[in-house]
mmCIF file of C-alpha atoms in Angstrom:
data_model
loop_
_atom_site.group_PDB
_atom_site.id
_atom_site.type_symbol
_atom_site.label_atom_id
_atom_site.label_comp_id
_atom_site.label_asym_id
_atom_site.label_seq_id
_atom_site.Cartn_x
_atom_site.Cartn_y
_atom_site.Cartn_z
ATOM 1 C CA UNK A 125 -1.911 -0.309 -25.706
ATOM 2 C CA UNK A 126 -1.845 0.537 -29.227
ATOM 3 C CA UNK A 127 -0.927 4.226 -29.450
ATOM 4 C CA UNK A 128 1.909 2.962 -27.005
ATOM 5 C CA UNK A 129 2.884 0.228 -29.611
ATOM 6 C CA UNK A 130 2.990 3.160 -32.077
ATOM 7 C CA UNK A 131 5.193 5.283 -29.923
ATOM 8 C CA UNK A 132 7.334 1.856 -29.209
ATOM 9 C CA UNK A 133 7.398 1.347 -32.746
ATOM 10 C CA UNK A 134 8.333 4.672 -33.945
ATOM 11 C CA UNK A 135 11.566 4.775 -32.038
ATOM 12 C CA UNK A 136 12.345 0.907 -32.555
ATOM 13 C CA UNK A 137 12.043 0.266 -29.351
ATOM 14 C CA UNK A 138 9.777 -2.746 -28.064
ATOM 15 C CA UNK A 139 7.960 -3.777 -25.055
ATOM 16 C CA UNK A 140 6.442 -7.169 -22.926
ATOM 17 C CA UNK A 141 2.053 -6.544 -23.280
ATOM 18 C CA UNK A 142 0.757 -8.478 -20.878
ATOM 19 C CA UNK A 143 -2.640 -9.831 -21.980
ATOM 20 C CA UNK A 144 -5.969 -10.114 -19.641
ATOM 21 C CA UNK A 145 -8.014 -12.016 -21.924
ATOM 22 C CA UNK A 146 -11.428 -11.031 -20.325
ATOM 23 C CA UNK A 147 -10.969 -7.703 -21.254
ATOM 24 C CA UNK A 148 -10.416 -8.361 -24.933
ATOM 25 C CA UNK A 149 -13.191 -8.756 -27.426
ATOM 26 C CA UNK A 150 -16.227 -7.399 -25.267
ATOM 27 C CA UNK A 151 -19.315 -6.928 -27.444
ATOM 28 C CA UNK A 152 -20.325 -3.902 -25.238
ATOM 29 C CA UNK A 153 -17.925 -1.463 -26.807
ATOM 30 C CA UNK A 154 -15.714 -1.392 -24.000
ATOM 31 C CA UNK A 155 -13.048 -3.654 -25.663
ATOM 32 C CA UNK A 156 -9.450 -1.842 -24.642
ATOM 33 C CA UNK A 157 -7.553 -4.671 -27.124
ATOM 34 C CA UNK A 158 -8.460 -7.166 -30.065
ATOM 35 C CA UNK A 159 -7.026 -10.062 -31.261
ATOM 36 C CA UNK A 160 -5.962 -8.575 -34.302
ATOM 37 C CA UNK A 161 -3.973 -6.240 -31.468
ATOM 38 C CA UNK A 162 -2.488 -9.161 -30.157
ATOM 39 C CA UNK A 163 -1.047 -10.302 -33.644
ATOM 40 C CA UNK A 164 0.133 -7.112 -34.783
ATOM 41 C CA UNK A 165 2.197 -6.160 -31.306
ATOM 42 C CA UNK A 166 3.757 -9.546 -31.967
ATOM 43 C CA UNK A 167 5.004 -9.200 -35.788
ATOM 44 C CA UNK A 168 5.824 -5.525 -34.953
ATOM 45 C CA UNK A 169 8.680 -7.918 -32.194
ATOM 46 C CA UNK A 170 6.900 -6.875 -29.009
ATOM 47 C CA UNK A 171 6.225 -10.076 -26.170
ATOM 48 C CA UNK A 172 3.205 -11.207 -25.782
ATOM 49 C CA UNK A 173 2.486 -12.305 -21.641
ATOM 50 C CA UNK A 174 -0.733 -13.641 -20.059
ATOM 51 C CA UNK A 175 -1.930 -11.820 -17.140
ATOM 52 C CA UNK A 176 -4.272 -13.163 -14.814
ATOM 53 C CA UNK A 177 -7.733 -14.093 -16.550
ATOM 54 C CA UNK A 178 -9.707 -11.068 -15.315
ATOM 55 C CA UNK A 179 -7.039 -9.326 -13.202
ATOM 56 C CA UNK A 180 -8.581 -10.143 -9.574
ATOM 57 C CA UNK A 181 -6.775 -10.278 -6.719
ATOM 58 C CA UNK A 182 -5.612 -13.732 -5.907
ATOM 59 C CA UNK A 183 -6.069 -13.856 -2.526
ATOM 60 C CA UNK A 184 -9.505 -13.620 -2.625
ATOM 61 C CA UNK A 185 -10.155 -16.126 -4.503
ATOM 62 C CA UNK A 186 -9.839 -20.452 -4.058
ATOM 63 C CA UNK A 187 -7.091 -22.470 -5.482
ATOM 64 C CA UNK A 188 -9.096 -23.762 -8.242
ATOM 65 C CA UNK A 189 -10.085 -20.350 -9.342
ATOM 66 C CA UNK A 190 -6.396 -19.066 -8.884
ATOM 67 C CA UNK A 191 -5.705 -22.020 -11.220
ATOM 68 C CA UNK A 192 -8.004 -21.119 -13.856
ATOM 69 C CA UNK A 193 -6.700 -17.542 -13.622
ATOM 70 C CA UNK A 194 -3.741 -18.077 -14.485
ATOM 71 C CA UNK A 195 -3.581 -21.592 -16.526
ATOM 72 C CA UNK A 196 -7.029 -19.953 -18.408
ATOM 73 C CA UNK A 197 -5.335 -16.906 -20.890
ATOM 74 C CA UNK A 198 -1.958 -19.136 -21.384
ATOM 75 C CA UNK A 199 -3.924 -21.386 -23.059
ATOM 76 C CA UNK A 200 -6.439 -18.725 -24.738
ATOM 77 C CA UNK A 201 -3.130 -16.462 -25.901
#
């Protein structure tokens, strides 16, 4: 997501990032996206968007957990 910020950026173009929080901030080195990510995509004028809280399929999961997927990183963003 960043070097396609940068290439958005370059050309003044901007863009809707939509956010799966469990992805972000992993202590295992796997982290794709920090906060600080986050906050600079938005004061460079991109969107910021919540995606699902760890991008499973909703269908296979129950109401209450569809509810916390998708109430869970509107709350965390």
């Amino acid at each position: 997501m960043r070097t396609f910020a940068t290439l958005l950026n370059e050309r003044g173009q901007r863009a809707t990032f939509c956010i799966t929080t469990d992805l972000m901030n992993d202590a295992t080195g796997a982290t794709k996206i920090i906060d600080q990510d986050i906050l600079d995509f938005h004061a460079a004028g991109h969107e910021i968007a919540a995606e699902s809280r760890t991008h499973t399929k909703l269908t296979t999961v129950t109401a209450a957990q569809a509810v916390t997927e998708l109430e869970y990183p509107k709350l965390w963003l």
